[in-house]
Amino acid sequence: MTLLRTDGLTKQFGGLVAVDDVSFQVDRGETRAVIGPNGAGKSTLINCITGALEPTAGSVEFDENDITNLSPHETVQTGISKSFQTASIFPGMTVRENVEIAALAAEHGSFEFNFLKRLSGFSAVHETADQMMSAVGLLGDDDTEAGSLPYGDKRRLEIAIALASEPELLLMDEPTAGMSPDETADTVDLVERLQEELGLTILIVEHDMEIIFRIADRILVLNRGQVIADGTPEEVQESERVQEAYLGGVEL
Amino acid sequence: MTDREVATDGGAVAESGEPASASGGSALSRLRERDDFVVVASAAALIVFPFLLVDVLGIVGDVIGLSIGGYTGLPSLVLIYGIIVIGFNLLLGYTGLLSFGHAAFFGSAAYSAALFSQVVPSPLLMVVVGTLVATLLAWPIGFVSIRRSGVYFAVLTLTFGQALYFYALGPGSWLTNGDNGFSNIEADGLFLGALPFDAPLTPLPFLDSYTVMYGFAAVSMLVAVWVGNRIINSPYGLIFEALGENEERVEFVGLNVFRYKLMAFVISAVFAGVGGALFVIHEQYIHPTTGLYWIQSGDFVIMTVLGGTGGLVGPVFGAFVFEYVANVVSGVSLPAIGSIGSLWRFVLGAVFVTIVWVFPRGIYGAGEDLVAMLTDRSGGEGGGDTAAADGGERE
Ligand SMILES: Nc1ncnc2c1ncn2[C@@H]1O[C@H](COP(=O)(O)OP(=O)(O)OP(=O)(O)O)[C@@H](O)[C@H]1O
Ligand SMILES: [Mg+2]
């Protein structure tokens, strides 16, 4: 069953067509990968889905609702959250507070007049936060200031924040960028585990082909904004256009 | 003002004495979350404050031959500014929005309270009306200004503030009495003047700074502290702080950034409005320069940063130091230099630079560091620094 569908999605920056007429689907429960050389338009595609960028043309549908023109916070409220390519956290706040703020948004929506209500009374928020911190293995660090975490932990916190929004679809833009091989392995395990435990649908942008072929159910390949292949890892691997695009680049 | 009243603000949420997660925060920060504790501690401070400022410092001054004691009206004035900067800090310290136009809310509240006193000479209603006007004004000004961030936001608020100033000085003179100032304020006591503001609260002749006005300001301050404490321990407290740290991320966890920033702006204007109305009741006079000029807006910023933006009441210490320098130090006559007089801004500048240099987190931050140091030494475990850095206000 299709959870996310883009139709003719296009984003132009002046003369540059960063995303060019991209139509693809993400099925419920699958791990969908987007790959492509540098500058292929992967991040731009993600940004058009989240509402961070306004598409020049085309539409985005989530769970059979048109979400093309929603702002980012509205998109999150419909059930799509994103973990950032560079960890985007609240460095001066504790790990718990970082996660709680996302849990709070999932619990009470994008805005409430509750400024005289105690946060400590929102037990569902604290439970979600506990659950997500333990999912990424940060529960012991909940009182640590987020800014003082080691890099790998910051990235895991980033994922915990994205998860605490209780998404159906998790967008991950290069979750292992800048990680050591050990941290990368941990993160990949984490993604696989989350997928199972939380029944998530994942759309992941990743450069590391080994990871992609290990976790992806289907792969979308972009080059210069255009779809050049879309299918199972085996199908994509055999595609001539893909091999051409990557010639001299990453080995498949 | 007890925990019991909590049920009225939402109902569904079950209140327990213990925060839902026992894992976070020190015993001290958990205490600070308790409204009753915060209010009682503040009340104790408010009871001794005039005695220390006026009586004790007065005696010390007599001994050393310098007039360093506060005058009778000073404690009230400090509290009035204190209320304003508590609200201002929710905007500046927590949400990270620097407004240079809060005189607009202070002054509009002061003028509308003054005007309203012509109709009904009730100080309580003056505060209500003044605050209402400031709040109503904050929506459109905030709505426009918050669309921009950083310097543009600051300049937009400044522009709105200055527009009001020039309006009050010129075209609005029929309302404000322009450059002559507005002086026939018709409320000089509680209960239709039965309890004059300068009447003493105690029969003790030496405690003459404990006036009805001081009591009025002190109760207002307690309400402000209570409300402020509720706000920083509510979802808004967490969201405001998060906005100050990483606005983009707040949007991407699904929160409406614009609306929350607008709420921070309006809430801070409410506090400024209460302060503006109290100010005009206290001074019995308002002029465009004291009420609406941009320097007034700047002074709120100075007080807040001086006091420290890390906690709820930090800025009150800044308001105290500011007003002390402006009103007491300015009257001190030094042996070699002579009267400080209008040089007080230089003294304030020196104090500001020194404090911000030595204690970047202001007077309150310095106090917190001191407490953390002392408790660390007496066997407490580390981590004092982290607890201090986030103000330790939440659990
Ligand atoms: N805000 C922008 N304004 C102008 N051009 C942009 C903008 N964002 C991206 N681009 C351009 O659009 C193209 C696609 O960029 P994008 O970041 O989507 O690529 P990517 O596939 O994510 O690359 P990488 O693998 O390096 O992350 C690039 O040529 C980039 O320079
Ligand atoms: Mg990218």
XYZ file of C-alpha atoms and ligand atoms in Angstrom:
679
model
C 0.000 0.000 0.000
C 1.353 3.394 -0.971
C 2.112 5.720 1.906
C 3.912 8.526 0.078
C 3.584 9.461 -3.559
C 5.165 12.280 -5.522
C 3.823 13.199 -8.907
C 5.933 15.211 -11.348
C 7.743 16.860 -8.466
C 10.031 19.619 -9.772
C 12.214 22.183 -8.041
C 14.071 24.889 -9.904
C 16.685 27.209 -8.457
C 16.882 29.913 -11.111
C 18.061 28.095 -14.223
C 19.069 24.952 -12.357
C 16.513 22.155 -12.203
C 17.547 20.435 -8.972
C 14.608 18.029 -8.956
C 13.212 17.276 -12.377
C 9.779 15.698 -12.774
C 10.243 13.066 -10.082
C 7.366 10.626 -9.592
C 7.844 7.775 -7.147
C 6.104 5.935 -4.346
C 7.030 4.708 -0.914
C 5.052 1.714 0.333
C 4.001 1.341 3.917
C 6.576 -0.563 5.947
C 9.393 -0.582 3.407
C 12.847 0.918 3.585
C 13.209 3.062 0.518
C 16.577 4.443 -0.472
C 17.442 7.443 -2.599
C 20.916 7.446 -4.097
C 22.749 9.494 -6.655
C 26.002 11.381 -7.176
C 26.737 14.649 -5.344
C 24.331 17.377 -6.350
C 21.856 14.888 -7.809
C 19.006 16.543 -5.936
C 18.483 14.051 -3.103
C 18.364 16.607 -0.298
C 16.242 18.914 -2.409
C 13.761 16.100 -2.986
C 13.546 15.483 0.762
C 13.130 19.215 1.399
C 10.231 19.379 -1.057
C 8.523 16.543 0.786
C 8.942 18.136 4.235
C 7.771 21.537 3.046
C 11.120 23.188 3.739
C 11.151 24.055 0.041
C 8.169 24.904 -2.093
C 8.143 22.744 -5.243
C 8.047 24.598 -8.551
C 5.643 22.024 -9.945
C 4.148 18.669 -9.078
C 2.532 17.305 -5.968
C 3.232 15.272 -2.859
C 0.606 12.960 -1.414
C 0.853 11.316 1.995
C -1.639 8.729 3.141
C -3.908 9.866 0.309
C -3.852 13.517 1.391
C -2.257 16.290 -0.637
C 0.553 17.760 1.463
C 2.316 19.712 -1.292
C 1.782 23.148 0.200
C 2.010 22.375 3.902
C 4.628 24.109 6.021
C 7.201 21.890 7.746
C 5.445 21.788 11.107
C 2.187 20.793 9.425
C 3.954 18.063 7.491
C 5.392 16.692 10.734
C 1.930 16.715 12.266
C 0.624 14.562 9.419
C 3.216 11.919 10.322
C 6.434 12.614 8.438
C 9.554 13.487 10.332
C 13.097 14.014 9.263
C 16.471 13.420 10.788
C 18.930 16.002 9.572
C 22.095 15.453 7.574
C 24.028 17.401 10.209
C 22.751 16.790 13.720
C 20.242 19.535 14.436
C 19.736 19.468 18.178
C 19.227 21.878 21.094
C 22.809 21.973 22.385
C 22.193 23.862 25.632
C 19.353 21.629 26.756
C 19.511 18.175 28.267
C 19.130 15.048 26.175
C 15.753 14.467 27.803
C 14.534 17.974 27.006
C 15.674 17.534 23.405
C 13.529 14.462 23.005
C 10.629 15.717 25.094
C 10.061 18.720 22.919
C 9.379 16.470 19.945
C 7.229 14.152 22.049
C 5.285 17.177 23.225
C 4.603 18.271 19.666
C 3.352 14.789 18.837
C 1.184 14.760 21.939
C -0.523 18.135 21.752
C -0.247 19.294 18.161
C 1.466 22.299 16.655
C 0.074 24.878 19.054
C -1.765 25.016 22.383
C -2.688 27.687 24.900
C -1.302 25.757 27.841
C 1.239 28.121 29.313
C -0.014 27.660 32.863
C -0.075 23.872 32.703
C 2.763 21.906 34.205
C 4.998 20.054 31.782
C 5.738 17.493 34.486
C 2.079 16.464 34.311
C 2.325 15.299 30.696
C 3.113 11.691 31.510
C 2.666 10.484 27.925
C 5.395 12.911 26.876
C 7.816 11.564 29.447
C 7.011 7.984 28.480
C 7.546 8.607 24.773
C 10.812 10.376 25.563
C 11.995 7.461 27.704
C 11.049 4.995 25.006
C 12.885 6.864 22.250
C 15.960 7.542 24.341
C 16.181 3.881 25.157
C 15.570 2.946 21.504
C 18.728 4.839 20.509
C 20.622 3.890 23.668
C 20.796 7.310 25.267
C 18.594 6.688 28.284
C 21.568 6.761 30.650
C 22.592 10.169 29.339
C 19.244 11.860 29.761
C 20.601 14.551 32.086
C 23.627 15.355 29.921
C 23.748 18.627 28.065
C 23.202 17.688 24.424
C 25.995 19.929 23.169
C 28.558 17.998 25.191
C 27.732 14.590 23.663
C 30.282 12.947 21.373
C 29.489 13.291 17.667
C 28.027 9.827 17.198
C 25.715 10.304 20.176
C 24.561 13.638 18.785
C 23.537 11.881 15.603
C 21.668 9.260 17.605
C 19.970 12.004 19.583
C 19.009 13.539 16.262
C 17.323 10.269 15.346
C 15.635 10.053 18.751
C 14.174 13.536 18.255
C 12.849 12.536 14.847
C 11.344 9.374 16.337
C 9.738 11.141 19.274
C 7.508 12.927 16.771
C 5.914 9.489 16.381
C 6.139 9.503 12.591
C 4.763 6.924 10.200
C 7.396 7.906 7.682
C 10.926 8.731 8.740
C 13.099 10.657 6.305
C 16.803 10.190 6.919
C 19.262 12.356 5.056
C 22.654 10.667 5.254
C 22.335 9.443 8.834
C 25.871 8.073 8.853
C 27.637 11.087 7.339
C 30.811 11.868 9.254
C 30.583 8.754 11.398
C 33.375 6.324 12.140
C 32.904 2.786 10.724
C 31.867 1.562 14.191
C 29.323 4.321 14.638
C 28.050 3.685 11.128
C 27.534 -0.005 11.881
C 25.696 0.903 15.098
C 23.474 3.333 13.262
C 22.611 0.843 10.567
C 21.710 -1.736 13.196
C 19.624 0.930 14.869
C 17.745 1.750 11.685
C 17.021 -1.903 11.038
C 15.848 -2.430 14.590
C 13.614 0.643 14.573
C 12.074 -0.468 11.347
C 11.014 -3.703 13.008
C 10.129 -2.464 16.477
C 8.222 0.655 15.543
C 6.819 -0.502 12.245
C 8.304 2.535 10.559
C 8.458 3.334 6.911
C 11.866 4.780 6.081
C 13.067 6.916 3.222
C 16.837 7.105 3.455
C 19.441 9.057 1.528
C 22.817 7.421 1.816
C 26.145 7.439 0.027
C 27.468 4.182 1.361
C 26.393 1.525 -1.157
C 27.117 -1.334 1.183
C 24.597 0.043 3.656
C 22.060 0.746 0.961
C 22.161 -2.722 -0.492
C 21.918 -4.206 2.957
C 18.875 -2.342 4.214
C 16.924 -1.033 1.228
C 13.877 -2.802 -0.162
C 13.726 -0.510 -3.175
C 16.104 2.112 -4.487
C 15.426 5.338 -6.353
C 18.410 6.617 -8.312
C 18.648 10.293 -9.168
C 21.079 12.014 -11.489
C 20.935 15.745 -12.185
C 17.489 15.843 -10.686
C 16.055 13.085 -12.866
C 15.059 9.538 -12.000
C 17.395 7.206 -13.856
C 16.371 3.998 -12.136
C 13.812 2.799 -9.642
C 13.526 -0.765 -8.374
C 14.930 -3.500 -6.182
C 18.659 -3.448 -5.389
C 19.240 -6.159 -8.015
C 17.363 -4.264 -10.717
C 19.177 -1.053 -9.932
C 22.557 -2.769 -9.901
C 21.992 -4.067 -13.385
C 20.754 -0.795 -14.846
C 23.081 0.576 -17.506
C 22.114 4.151 -16.876
C 23.077 3.781 -13.236
C 26.454 2.337 -14.097
C 26.989 5.206 -16.525
C 26.066 7.844 -13.955
C 28.427 6.353 -11.437
C 31.262 5.742 -13.867
C 34.429 6.922 -12.189
C 32.397 7.590 -9.071
C 31.346 5.176 -6.408
C 31.827 1.530 -7.288
C 28.658 -0.469 -7.284
C -1.697 30.134 45.184
C -1.247 26.534 46.127
C -0.774 23.369 44.167
C -4.461 22.675 44.576
C -5.472 25.379 42.141
C -3.729 23.527 39.358
C -6.888 21.587 38.619
C -8.528 24.719 37.267
C -6.186 25.201 34.347
C -6.724 22.039 32.444
C -8.460 19.411 34.437
C -7.426 16.277 32.632
C -3.854 16.218 33.805
C -3.340 14.399 37.050
C -1.052 16.281 39.368
C 1.379 14.407 41.481
C 3.864 15.856 43.895
C 6.694 14.068 42.166
C 7.542 14.844 38.528
C 6.563 11.987 36.239
C 10.147 11.075 35.615
C 12.257 10.975 38.696
C 15.449 10.840 36.679
C 15.984 14.545 36.034
C 17.144 17.488 38.060
C 18.508 18.137 41.492
C 16.439 18.482 44.634
C 16.961 22.229 44.372
C 15.616 22.560 40.858
C 12.646 20.373 41.758
C 11.948 22.722 44.664
C 12.117 25.656 42.306
C 9.429 24.112 40.189
C 7.045 24.214 43.121
C 4.996 27.384 42.954
C 4.410 27.581 46.666
C 8.108 27.343 47.386
C 8.974 29.995 44.826
C 6.265 32.351 46.025
C 7.119 31.928 49.708
C 10.822 32.454 49.039
C 10.053 35.569 47.015
C 7.717 36.868 49.698
C 10.447 36.495 52.301
C 12.839 38.447 50.086
C 10.244 41.141 49.478
C 9.657 41.540 53.221
C 13.291 42.242 54.041
C 14.150 44.134 50.848
C 13.080 47.703 51.854
C 14.576 47.258 55.304
C 17.949 46.315 53.821
C 17.883 48.916 51.064
C 16.563 51.892 52.989
C 17.170 51.324 56.683
C 20.320 49.219 56.843
C 22.090 50.914 53.941
C 20.942 54.251 55.357
C 22.648 53.546 58.666
C 25.782 52.290 56.918
C 25.731 55.477 54.871
C 25.468 57.629 57.971
C 28.473 55.851 59.454
C 30.723 56.193 56.413
C 29.426 59.631 55.527
C 28.044 58.820 52.056
C 24.342 58.852 51.265
C 24.110 55.298 49.948
C 20.760 54.375 51.491
C 17.693 54.109 49.289
C 14.872 56.621 49.555
C 11.352 55.610 50.553
C 9.963 55.126 47.052
C 12.906 53.211 45.610
C 11.907 49.666 46.656
C 8.572 50.017 44.823
C 10.273 51.361 41.719
C 12.681 48.406 41.679
C 9.796 45.952 41.895
C 7.903 47.685 39.105
C 10.881 47.417 36.761
C 11.488 43.939 38.125
C 8.062 42.789 36.970
C 8.711 44.192 33.510
C 12.062 42.503 33.073
C 10.810 39.131 34.318
C 8.511 39.190 31.308
C 11.152 40.702 29.054
C 13.468 37.832 29.882
C 10.923 35.248 28.758
C 11.381 36.896 25.371
C 15.106 37.706 25.446
C 16.628 35.028 27.656
C 14.406 32.092 26.846
C 13.094 32.687 23.333
C 16.175 34.603 22.205
C 14.277 37.520 20.699
C 15.808 40.940 21.279
C 13.120 43.614 21.262
C 14.092 47.268 21.266
C 10.528 48.433 21.459
C 9.097 47.315 24.757
C 8.671 50.905 25.883
C 5.673 50.807 23.554
C 3.909 48.414 25.904
C 5.189 50.041 29.071
C 4.210 53.517 27.891
C 0.878 52.644 26.314
C -0.134 50.917 29.542
C 1.022 53.888 31.581
C -0.893 56.391 29.449
C -4.063 54.336 29.221
C -4.007 53.701 32.977
C -3.533 57.426 33.556
C -6.394 58.271 31.203
C -8.631 55.638 32.725
C -8.028 57.090 36.177
C -9.935 60.161 34.988
C -13.005 57.972 34.606
C -12.608 55.500 37.460
C -9.893 56.310 40.005
C -9.235 52.686 40.889
C -5.586 51.558 40.851
C -6.595 47.933 40.394
C -8.690 48.727 37.343
C -5.933 50.986 36.062
C -3.605 47.999 36.077
C -6.213 45.882 34.321
C -6.894 48.491 31.643
C -3.235 49.370 31.125
C -2.302 45.719 30.763
C -5.176 45.098 28.379
C -4.128 47.960 26.120
C -0.500 46.824 26.095
C -1.589 43.278 25.291
C -3.853 44.366 22.452
C -1.050 46.466 21.023
C 1.385 43.565 21.232
C -0.563 41.371 18.798
C -0.214 43.576 15.687
C 3.314 44.753 16.538
C 4.388 41.197 17.223
C 2.564 39.856 14.197
C 4.532 42.136 11.884
C 7.894 42.101 13.692
C 8.158 38.352 14.249
C 8.015 37.706 10.522
C 11.614 38.925 10.535
C 14.415 37.729 12.742
C 17.609 39.037 14.309
C 18.492 42.650 13.653
C 15.409 43.173 11.484
C 13.150 42.103 14.314
C 14.933 44.460 16.724
C 14.703 47.372 14.298
C 11.038 46.735 13.542
C 10.139 46.792 17.233
C 12.255 49.910 17.658
C 10.407 51.573 14.795
C 7.001 50.799 16.249
C 8.120 52.083 19.648
C 9.460 55.312 18.207
C 6.311 55.831 16.160
C 4.289 55.741 19.369
C 6.742 58.090 21.059
C 6.425 60.714 18.360
C 2.692 60.245 18.297
C 2.455 60.870 22.050
C 4.718 63.895 21.769
C 2.947 65.556 18.853
C -0.285 64.525 17.164
C -1.513 62.624 20.206
C -1.067 65.579 22.550
C -4.815 65.937 22.973
C -4.670 62.572 24.762
C -1.234 62.575 26.302
C -0.680 66.259 27.005
C 2.433 65.980 24.828
C 5.712 67.351 26.074
C 4.149 68.749 29.238
C 3.566 65.267 30.491
C 0.444 63.820 32.023
C 0.097 64.602 35.694
C -3.498 64.699 36.850
C -3.689 61.042 37.727
C -6.715 60.493 39.894
C -5.735 57.471 41.904
C -3.630 58.078 44.952
C -4.721 55.216 47.152
C -6.473 51.877 47.381
C -10.198 51.639 48.130
C -11.086 55.011 46.588
C -8.255 56.737 48.355
C -9.184 55.419 51.797
C -5.758 53.814 51.971
C -3.339 56.421 50.574
C -0.311 54.985 48.787
C 2.134 56.766 51.055
C 0.452 55.520 54.242
C 2.767 53.326 56.299
C 2.131 49.583 56.557
C 3.680 49.344 60.007
C 3.352 51.572 63.047
C 7.151 51.504 63.426
C 8.417 54.975 62.528
C 11.779 53.857 61.151
C 10.276 51.388 58.654
C 8.705 54.206 56.654
C 9.609 52.609 53.327
C 6.946 49.959 53.954
C 4.146 51.936 52.369
C 0.819 50.887 50.914
C 2.397 51.466 47.487
C 5.170 49.036 48.357
C 2.624 46.458 49.472
C 0.734 46.904 46.211
C 3.924 46.520 44.152
C 5.075 43.547 46.237
C 1.806 41.656 45.781
C 1.974 42.396 42.052
C 5.516 41.069 42.014
C 4.438 37.870 43.747
C 1.714 37.334 41.168
C 4.266 38.002 38.411
C 6.707 35.490 39.908
C 3.986 32.900 40.297
C 2.771 33.300 36.715
C 6.325 33.432 35.378
C 7.210 30.264 37.247
C 4.162 28.489 35.877
C 5.105 29.543 32.366
C 8.683 28.327 32.504
C 7.552 25.006 33.941
C 4.841 24.602 31.323
C 5.325 23.344 27.765
C 5.946 26.985 26.831
C 9.055 27.108 28.995
C 10.573 24.193 27.127
C 9.474 25.494 23.739
C 10.700 29.056 24.366
C 14.106 27.774 25.365
C 14.217 25.482 22.346
C 13.324 28.404 20.092
C 16.258 30.312 21.514
C 18.551 27.409 20.720
C 17.459 26.110 17.330
C 14.403 27.579 15.729
C 14.533 25.431 12.610
C 14.473 22.253 14.667
C 11.423 23.443 16.594
C 9.578 23.814 13.288
C 10.741 20.320 12.298
C 9.448 18.642 15.435
C 6.033 19.897 14.364
C 5.541 23.068 16.388
C 4.212 26.310 14.999
C 7.253 28.526 15.477
C 5.525 31.739 14.500
C 2.700 31.346 16.977
C 4.972 30.440 19.867
C 7.237 33.395 19.172
C 4.190 35.610 19.019
C 3.026 34.210 22.350
C 6.426 34.927 23.899
C 6.168 38.460 22.582
C 2.640 39.013 23.846
C 3.349 37.461 27.250
C 6.348 39.746 27.697
C 4.152 42.699 26.725
C 1.639 41.727 29.411
C 4.355 41.999 32.044
C 5.501 45.330 30.576
C 1.900 46.519 30.675
C 1.468 45.641 34.343
C 4.717 47.458 35.062
C 3.691 50.513 33.032
C 0.397 50.869 34.877
C 2.088 50.414 38.259
C 4.705 52.945 37.239
C 2.161 55.652 36.577
C 0.372 54.865 39.836
C 3.678 55.106 41.670
C 4.991 58.235 39.976
C 1.645 60.002 39.499
C 3.163 61.355 36.294
C 4.097 60.136 32.836
C 5.967 61.823 30.013
C 6.712 60.522 26.500
C 10.421 60.366 27.360
C 9.995 58.164 30.430
C 7.114 56.235 28.931
C 7.808 55.618 25.280
C 11.295 56.750 24.259
C 13.643 54.106 22.867
C 16.068 54.654 25.746
C 13.443 53.160 28.025
C 13.352 50.085 25.778
C 17.128 49.920 25.915
C 17.075 50.146 29.698
C 14.916 47.006 29.860
C 17.565 45.214 27.818
C 20.361 46.477 30.088
C 18.538 45.461 33.269
C 17.812 41.998 31.906
C 21.333 41.255 30.725
C 22.855 42.768 33.863
C 20.694 40.614 36.112
C 21.227 37.490 34.044
C 19.031 35.780 31.499
C 19.465 32.249 32.803
C 16.619 32.130 35.284
C 13.215 33.574 35.988
C 14.085 36.203 38.586
C 17.651 37.024 37.517
C 16.636 40.229 35.713
C 15.114 41.590 38.932
C 18.640 41.892 40.321
C 19.528 43.856 37.209
C 16.551 46.162 37.759
C 17.740 46.687 41.304
C 21.325 47.568 40.386
C 20.130 49.787 37.549
C 17.696 51.770 39.675
C 20.124 51.932 42.558
C 22.761 53.513 40.353
C 20.240 55.821 38.685
C 18.639 57.047 41.884
C 21.071 56.595 44.743
C 24.568 56.551 43.304
C 23.653 59.614 41.259
C 23.061 61.484 44.518
C 26.331 60.432 46.127
C 28.924 63.115 46.530
C 32.475 61.802 46.558
C 35.238 63.685 48.365
C 37.599 64.277 45.432
C 35.243 64.072 42.458
C 32.186 65.835 43.765
C 28.598 64.945 43.023
C 28.068 62.057 40.600
C 24.773 63.507 39.423
C 24.099 62.995 35.757
C 27.320 61.022 35.437
C 25.361 58.048 36.740
C 25.146 56.595 33.223
C 28.939 56.309 33.232
C 28.833 54.520 36.562
C 26.142 52.220 35.192
C 28.230 51.612 32.085
C 31.220 50.696 34.213
C 29.127 48.387 36.381
C 27.593 46.795 33.287
C 30.909 46.186 31.562
C 32.455 44.801 34.727
C 29.631 42.417 35.495
C 29.147 41.212 31.949
C 32.898 40.758 31.593
C 33.507 38.929 34.838
C 30.150 37.120 34.998
C 28.882 36.613 31.456
C 25.678 35.120 32.844
C 24.919 38.214 34.879
C 24.401 38.682 38.589
C 22.076 35.702 38.837
C 24.516 33.470 36.967
C 27.300 34.537 39.313
C 25.078 33.670 42.268
C 24.291 30.274 40.784
C 27.977 29.560 40.205
C 28.665 30.498 43.800
C 25.946 28.184 45.099
C 27.160 25.376 42.833
C 30.706 25.889 44.119
C 29.632 25.813 47.749
C 27.423 22.753 47.375
C 30.131 20.973 45.383
C 32.600 21.587 48.138
C 30.288 20.281 50.823
C 30.334 16.797 49.333
C 27.825 17.219 46.503
C 28.696 15.454 43.282
C 29.753 17.274 40.117
C 27.435 18.304 37.318
C 26.820 21.624 39.001
C 27.874 23.343 35.838
C 25.285 21.698 33.610
C 22.551 22.297 36.112
C 23.531 25.934 36.317
C 23.856 26.419 32.588
C 20.253 25.704 31.799
C 19.093 27.718 34.723
C 18.059 24.583 36.499
C 14.478 25.711 36.213
C 13.003 22.516 34.902
C 13.177 19.070 36.239
N 18.863 26.599 -1.846
C 19.477 26.375 -3.031
N 19.662 27.375 -3.909
C 20.259 27.159 -5.090
N 20.717 25.947 -5.488
C 20.563 24.914 -4.652
C 19.950 25.069 -3.380
N 19.934 23.851 -2.759
C 20.518 23.002 -3.604
N 20.896 23.622 -4.741
C 21.530 22.979 -5.896
O 20.676 21.950 -6.309
C 21.424 20.819 -6.712
C 20.997 19.618 -5.906
O 21.426 19.783 -4.562
P 21.132 18.757 -3.416
O 21.651 19.335 -2.161
O 19.705 18.384 -3.454
O 22.018 17.522 -3.848
P 22.292 16.168 -3.074
O 21.930 15.082 -4.004
O 21.682 16.187 -1.751
O 23.881 16.224 -2.944
P 24.830 15.690 -1.765
O 25.032 14.265 -2.052
O 26.078 16.488 -1.963
O 24.161 15.973 -0.460
C 22.889 21.177 -6.499
O 23.411 21.591 -7.723
C 22.841 22.334 -5.544
O 23.915 23.205 -5.761
Mg 22.355 16.206 0.310
